[in-house]
Coordinates of N, CA and C in Angstrom, one line a residue:
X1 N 11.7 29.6 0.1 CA 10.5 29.1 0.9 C 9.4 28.7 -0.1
X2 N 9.4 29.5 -1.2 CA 8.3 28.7 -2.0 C 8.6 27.7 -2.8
X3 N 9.9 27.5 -3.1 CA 10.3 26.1 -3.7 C 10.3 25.0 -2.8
X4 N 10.5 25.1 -1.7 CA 10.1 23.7 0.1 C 9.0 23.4 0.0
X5 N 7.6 24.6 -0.3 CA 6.0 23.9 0.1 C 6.1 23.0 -0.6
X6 N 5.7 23.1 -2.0 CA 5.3 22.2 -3.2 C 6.2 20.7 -3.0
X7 N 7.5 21.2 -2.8 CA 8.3 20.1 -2.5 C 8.0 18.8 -1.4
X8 N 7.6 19.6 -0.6 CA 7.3 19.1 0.8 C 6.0 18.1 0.7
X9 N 4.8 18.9 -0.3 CA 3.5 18.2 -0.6 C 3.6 17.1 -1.6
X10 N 4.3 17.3 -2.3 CA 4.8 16.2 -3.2 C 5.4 15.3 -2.6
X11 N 6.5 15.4 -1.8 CA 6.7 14.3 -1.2 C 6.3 13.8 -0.3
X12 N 4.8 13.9 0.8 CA 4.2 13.6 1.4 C 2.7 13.0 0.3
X13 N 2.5 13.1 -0.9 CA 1.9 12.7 -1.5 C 2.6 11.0 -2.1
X14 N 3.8 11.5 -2.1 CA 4.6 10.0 -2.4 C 4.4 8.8 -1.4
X15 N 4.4 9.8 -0.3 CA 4.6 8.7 1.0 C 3.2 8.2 0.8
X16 N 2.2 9.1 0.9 CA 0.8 8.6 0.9 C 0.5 7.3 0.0
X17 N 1.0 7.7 -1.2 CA 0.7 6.8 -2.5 C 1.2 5.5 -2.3
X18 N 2.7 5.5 -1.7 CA 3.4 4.3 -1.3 C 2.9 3.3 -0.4
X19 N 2.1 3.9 1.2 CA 0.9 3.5 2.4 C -0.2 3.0 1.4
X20 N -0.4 4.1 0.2 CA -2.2 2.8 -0.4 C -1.3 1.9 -1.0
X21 N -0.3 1.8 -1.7 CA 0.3 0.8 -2.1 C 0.5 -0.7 -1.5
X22 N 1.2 -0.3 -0.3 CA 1.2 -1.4 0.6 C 0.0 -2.1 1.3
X23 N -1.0 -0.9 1.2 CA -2.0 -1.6 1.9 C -3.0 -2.3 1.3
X24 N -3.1 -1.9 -0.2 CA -4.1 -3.0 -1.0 C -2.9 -4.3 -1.1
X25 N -1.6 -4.1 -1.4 CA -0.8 -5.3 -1.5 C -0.7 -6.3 -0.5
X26 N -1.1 -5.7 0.9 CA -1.1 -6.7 2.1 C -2.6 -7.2 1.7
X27 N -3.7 -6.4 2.2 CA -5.1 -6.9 1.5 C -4.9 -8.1 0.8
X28 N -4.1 -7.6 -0.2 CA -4.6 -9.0 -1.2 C -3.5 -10.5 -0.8
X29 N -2.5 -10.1 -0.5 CA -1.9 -11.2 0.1 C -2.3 -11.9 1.3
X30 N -3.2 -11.1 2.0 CA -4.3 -11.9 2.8 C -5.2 -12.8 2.5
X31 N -5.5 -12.1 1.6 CA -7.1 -13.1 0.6 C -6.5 -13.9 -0.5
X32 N -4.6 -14.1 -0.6 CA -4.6 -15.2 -1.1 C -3.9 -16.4 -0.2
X33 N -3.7 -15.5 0.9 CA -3.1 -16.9 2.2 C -4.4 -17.3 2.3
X34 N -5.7 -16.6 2.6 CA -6.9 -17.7 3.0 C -7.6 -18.3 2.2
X35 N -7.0 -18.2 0.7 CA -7.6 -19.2 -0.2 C -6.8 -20.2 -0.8
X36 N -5.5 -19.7 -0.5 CA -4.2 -20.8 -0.3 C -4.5 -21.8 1.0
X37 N -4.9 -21.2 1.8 CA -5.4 -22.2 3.3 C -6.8 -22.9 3.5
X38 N -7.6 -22.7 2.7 CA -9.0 -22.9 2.3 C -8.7 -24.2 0.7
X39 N -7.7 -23.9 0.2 CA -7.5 -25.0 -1.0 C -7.1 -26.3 -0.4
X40 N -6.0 -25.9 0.3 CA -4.9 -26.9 1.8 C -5.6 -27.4 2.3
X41 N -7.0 -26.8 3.2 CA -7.2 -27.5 4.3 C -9.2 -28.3 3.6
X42 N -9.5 -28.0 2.2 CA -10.8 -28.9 1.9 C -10.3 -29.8 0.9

């Protein structure tokens, strides 16, 4: 039982890390489609 907690927080710390991961990586691939679309369209 005490080797599961830490286990468990660890790998829900993974998950977490992976979610900010993707999410500044979408972020930014946003703000280079609308400067990719802003180059295209002036």
């Amino acid at each position: 039982m005490a080797l599961k907690v830490p286990l468990i927080g660890y790998s829900d710390n993974k998950n977490l890390f992976f979610v900010l991961l993707l999410l500044t990586f979408s972020v930014s691939v946003k703000k280079k489609k609308r400067y990719f679309l802003k180059c295209i369209l002036h």
